[in-house]
Coordinates of C-alpha atoms in Angstrom, one line a residue:
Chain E
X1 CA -57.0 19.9 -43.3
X2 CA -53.2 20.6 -44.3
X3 CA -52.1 17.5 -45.7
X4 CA -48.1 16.6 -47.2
X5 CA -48.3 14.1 -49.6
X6 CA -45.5 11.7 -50.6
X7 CA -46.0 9.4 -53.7
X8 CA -45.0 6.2 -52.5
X9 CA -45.6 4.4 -49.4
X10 CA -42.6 1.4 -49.9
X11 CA -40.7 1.2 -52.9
X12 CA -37.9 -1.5 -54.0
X13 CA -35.2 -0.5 -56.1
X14 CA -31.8 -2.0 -57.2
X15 CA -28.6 -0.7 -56.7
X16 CA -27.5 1.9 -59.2
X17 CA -30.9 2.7 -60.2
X18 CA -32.1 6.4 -60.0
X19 CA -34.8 6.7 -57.7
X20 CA -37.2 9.9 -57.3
X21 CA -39.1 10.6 -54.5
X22 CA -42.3 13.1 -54.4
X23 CA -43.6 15.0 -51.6
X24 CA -46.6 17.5 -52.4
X25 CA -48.2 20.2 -50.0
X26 CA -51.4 22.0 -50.1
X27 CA -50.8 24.5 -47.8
X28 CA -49.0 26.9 -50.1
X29 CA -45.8 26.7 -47.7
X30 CA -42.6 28.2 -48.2
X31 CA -40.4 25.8 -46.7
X32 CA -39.9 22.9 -47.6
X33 CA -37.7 19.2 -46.3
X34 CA -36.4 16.0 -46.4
X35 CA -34.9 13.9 -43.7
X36 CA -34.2 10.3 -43.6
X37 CA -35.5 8.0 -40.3
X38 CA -33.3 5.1 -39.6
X39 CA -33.5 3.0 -36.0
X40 CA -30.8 4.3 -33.4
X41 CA -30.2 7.3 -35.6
X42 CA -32.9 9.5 -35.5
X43 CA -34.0 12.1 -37.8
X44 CA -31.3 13.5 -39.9
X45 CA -31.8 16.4 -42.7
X46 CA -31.1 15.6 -46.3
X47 CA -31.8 18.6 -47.9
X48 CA -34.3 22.0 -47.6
X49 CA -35.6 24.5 -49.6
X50 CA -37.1 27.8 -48.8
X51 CA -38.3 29.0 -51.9
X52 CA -38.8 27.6 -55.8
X53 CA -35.5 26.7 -57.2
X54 CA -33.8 27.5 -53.8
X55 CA -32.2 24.4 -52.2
X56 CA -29.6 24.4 -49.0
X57 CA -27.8 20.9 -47.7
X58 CA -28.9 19.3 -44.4
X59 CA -26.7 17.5 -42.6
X60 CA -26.2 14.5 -44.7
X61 CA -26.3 15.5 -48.5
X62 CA -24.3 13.1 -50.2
X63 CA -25.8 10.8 -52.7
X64 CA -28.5 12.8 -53.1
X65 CA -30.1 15.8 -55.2
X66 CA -33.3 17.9 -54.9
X67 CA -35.3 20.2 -57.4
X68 CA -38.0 22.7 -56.7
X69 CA -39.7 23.5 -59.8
X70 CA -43.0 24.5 -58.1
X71 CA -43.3 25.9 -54.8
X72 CA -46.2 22.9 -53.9
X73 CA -43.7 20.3 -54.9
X74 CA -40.2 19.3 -53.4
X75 CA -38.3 16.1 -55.0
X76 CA -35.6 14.0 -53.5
X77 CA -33.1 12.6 -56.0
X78 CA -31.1 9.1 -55.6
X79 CA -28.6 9.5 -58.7
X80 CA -27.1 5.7 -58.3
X81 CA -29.3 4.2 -55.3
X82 CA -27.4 1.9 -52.9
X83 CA -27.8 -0.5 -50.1
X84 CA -26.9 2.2 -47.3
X85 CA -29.9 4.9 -48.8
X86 CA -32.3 1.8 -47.6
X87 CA -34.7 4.2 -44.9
X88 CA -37.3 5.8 -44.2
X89 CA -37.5 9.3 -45.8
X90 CA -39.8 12.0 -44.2
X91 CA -40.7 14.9 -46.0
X92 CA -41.9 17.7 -44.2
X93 CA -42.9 21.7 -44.9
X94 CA -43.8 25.1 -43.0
X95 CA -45.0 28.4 -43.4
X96 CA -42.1 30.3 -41.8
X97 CA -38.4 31.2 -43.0
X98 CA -37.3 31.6 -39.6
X99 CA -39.0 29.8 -37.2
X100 CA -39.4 26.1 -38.3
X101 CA -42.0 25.1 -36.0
X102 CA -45.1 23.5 -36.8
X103 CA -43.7 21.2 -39.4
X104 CA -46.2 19.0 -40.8
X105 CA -44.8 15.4 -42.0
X106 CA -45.7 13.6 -44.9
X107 CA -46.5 9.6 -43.5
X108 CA -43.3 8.4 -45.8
X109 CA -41.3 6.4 -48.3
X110 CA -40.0 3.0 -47.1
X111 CA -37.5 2.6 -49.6
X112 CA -35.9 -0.5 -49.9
X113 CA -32.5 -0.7 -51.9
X114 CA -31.6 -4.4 -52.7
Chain L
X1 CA -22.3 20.9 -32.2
X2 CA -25.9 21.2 -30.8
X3 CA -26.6 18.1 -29.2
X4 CA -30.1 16.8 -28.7
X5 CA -30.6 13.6 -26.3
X6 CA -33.5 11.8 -24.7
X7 CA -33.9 9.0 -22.0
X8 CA -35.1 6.4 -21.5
X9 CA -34.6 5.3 -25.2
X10 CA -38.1 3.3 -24.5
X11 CA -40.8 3.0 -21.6
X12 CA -43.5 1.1 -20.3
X13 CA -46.4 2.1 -18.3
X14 CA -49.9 0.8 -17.0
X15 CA -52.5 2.8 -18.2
X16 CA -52.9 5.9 -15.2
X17 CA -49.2 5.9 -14.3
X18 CA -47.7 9.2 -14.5
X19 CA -44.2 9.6 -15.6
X20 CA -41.9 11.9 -17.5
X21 CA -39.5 11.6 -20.8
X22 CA -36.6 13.9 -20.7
X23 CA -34.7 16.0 -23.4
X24 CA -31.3 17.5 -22.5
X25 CA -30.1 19.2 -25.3
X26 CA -26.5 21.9 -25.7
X27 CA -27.2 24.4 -28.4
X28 CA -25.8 28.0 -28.9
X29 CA -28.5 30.3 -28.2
X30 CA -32.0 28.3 -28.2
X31 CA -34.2 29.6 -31.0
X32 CA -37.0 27.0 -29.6
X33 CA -37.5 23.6 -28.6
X34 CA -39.8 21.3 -30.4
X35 CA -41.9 17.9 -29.6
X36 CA -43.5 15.6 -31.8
X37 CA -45.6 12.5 -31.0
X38 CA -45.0 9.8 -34.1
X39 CA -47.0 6.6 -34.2
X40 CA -45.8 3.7 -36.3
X41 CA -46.3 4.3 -39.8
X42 CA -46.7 7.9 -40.0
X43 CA -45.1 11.0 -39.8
X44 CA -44.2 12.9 -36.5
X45 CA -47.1 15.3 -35.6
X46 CA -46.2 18.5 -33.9
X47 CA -47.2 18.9 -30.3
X48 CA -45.3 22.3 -28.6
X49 CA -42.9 24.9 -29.4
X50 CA -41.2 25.9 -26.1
X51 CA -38.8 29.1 -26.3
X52 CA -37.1 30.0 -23.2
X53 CA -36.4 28.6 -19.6
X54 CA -40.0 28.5 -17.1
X55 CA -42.2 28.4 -20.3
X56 CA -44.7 25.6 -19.8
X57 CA -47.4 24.3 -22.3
X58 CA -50.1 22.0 -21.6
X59 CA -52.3 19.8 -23.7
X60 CA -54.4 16.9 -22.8
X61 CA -52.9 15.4 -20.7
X62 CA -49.3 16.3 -21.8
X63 CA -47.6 19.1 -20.1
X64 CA -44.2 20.2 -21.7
X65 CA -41.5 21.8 -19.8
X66 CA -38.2 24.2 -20.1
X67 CA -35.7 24.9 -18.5
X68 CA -32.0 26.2 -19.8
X69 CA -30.7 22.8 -19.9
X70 CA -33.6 20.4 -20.7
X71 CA -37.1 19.9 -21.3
X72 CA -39.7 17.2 -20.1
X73 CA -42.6 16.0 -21.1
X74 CA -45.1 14.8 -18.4
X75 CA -47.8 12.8 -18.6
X76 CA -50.5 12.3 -16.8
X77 CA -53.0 9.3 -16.0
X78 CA -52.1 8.1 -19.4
X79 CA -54.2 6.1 -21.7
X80 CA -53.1 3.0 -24.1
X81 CA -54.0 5.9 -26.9
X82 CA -50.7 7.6 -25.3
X83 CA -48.6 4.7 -26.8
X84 CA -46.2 6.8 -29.2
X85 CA -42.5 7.6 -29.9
X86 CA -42.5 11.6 -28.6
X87 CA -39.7 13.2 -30.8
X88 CA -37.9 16.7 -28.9
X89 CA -35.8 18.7 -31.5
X90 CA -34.3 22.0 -31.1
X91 CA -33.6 25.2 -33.2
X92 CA -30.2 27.2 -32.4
X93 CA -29.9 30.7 -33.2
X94 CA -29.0 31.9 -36.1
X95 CA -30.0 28.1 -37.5
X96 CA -33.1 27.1 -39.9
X97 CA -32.4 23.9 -39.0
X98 CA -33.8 21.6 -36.8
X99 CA -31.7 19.0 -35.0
X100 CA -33.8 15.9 -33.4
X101 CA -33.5 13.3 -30.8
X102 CA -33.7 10.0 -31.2
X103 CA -37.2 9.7 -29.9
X104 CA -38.5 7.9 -26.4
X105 CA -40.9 4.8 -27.2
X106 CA -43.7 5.3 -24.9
X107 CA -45.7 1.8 -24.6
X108 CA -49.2 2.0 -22.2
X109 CA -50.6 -1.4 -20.8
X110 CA -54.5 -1.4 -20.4

């Protein structure tokens, strides 16, 4: 079964602390994605990658860094956390440069930034 | 700016009333439009790619819908199961990006 995998389930960090965030896939997928989940807001795209070492900014990129070392493995990067980077973040991947459908989610990070 | 929105924001049903949840969205040149189901806790899962207007996919008892303007999602005799937030995104031309919706909170009473 295709599975994305994302190291933490909640995390608590303090402000100015730098915070990594895994996400592994199995399914030998190009693509790759992170978005953040917060209430009233929606989905919104932090970062992408479509290929090892290959990284594009989403919609709301600030704060934040990505690294692609492996094509299974996609990182999200909190340099100094802080109070407003408290969400959800969903990380998600497909098979297609193109097309993006069929992305399949990780279950994600509640990170908490106190 | 492609635009995706959905209504209502949340929705209650008794188990075996039909309804639909709607997605307007404004995009330059529709690449394909996208539902999800998420439940709470998890991940979205993908349920349909739609790609132009009178395309139609059914599963279970879902039945997505397109038309140049919007897309609904029917459902039909639902079942407590059913209870989900159903996520629509779309893909503009040109665009490897997907922009989402806010989601619709579907809630089913037994």
């Amino acid at each position: 079964d295709v599975k994305v995998t994302q190291s933490s389930r909640y995390l608590v960090k303090r402000t100015g602390e730098k915070v990594f965030l895994e996400c592994v896939q199995d399914m030998d997928h190009e693509n790759m994605f992170w978005y953040r989940q917060d209430p009233g807001l929606g989905l919104r795209l932090i970062y992408f990658s479509y290929d090892v070492k290959m990284k594009e900014k989403g919609d709301i990129p600030e704060g934040y860094s990505v690294s692609r070392e492996k094509k299974e493995r996609f990182s999200l990067i909190l340099e100094s956390a802080s109070t407003n980077q408290t969400s959800m973040y969903l990380c998600a991947s497909s098979g297609y440069r193109v097309h993006n459908e069929k992305l399949f989610f990780g279950s994600g990070t509640q990170l908490s930034v106190l | 700016e492609d635009q995706v929105t959905q209504s209502p924001e949340a929705l209650r049903l008794q188990e075996g009333e039909s309804s639909s949840l709607n997605c307007s969205y404004t995009v330059s040149g529709l690449r394909g439009l996208f539902w999800y189901r998420q439940d709470p806790g998890k991940g979205p899962e993908f349920l349909f790619t739609l790609y132009s207007a009178g395309e139609e996919k059914e599963k279970e008892r879902l039945k997505a819908t397109l038309t140049k303007k919007e897309s609904f999602l029917h459902i039909t005799a639902p079942k407590p199961e059913d209870s989900a937030t159903y996520l629509c995104a779309v893909q503009a031309g040109g665009s490897e990006k997907l922009v989402f919706g806010k989601g619709t909170k579907l809630t089913v009473n037994p």
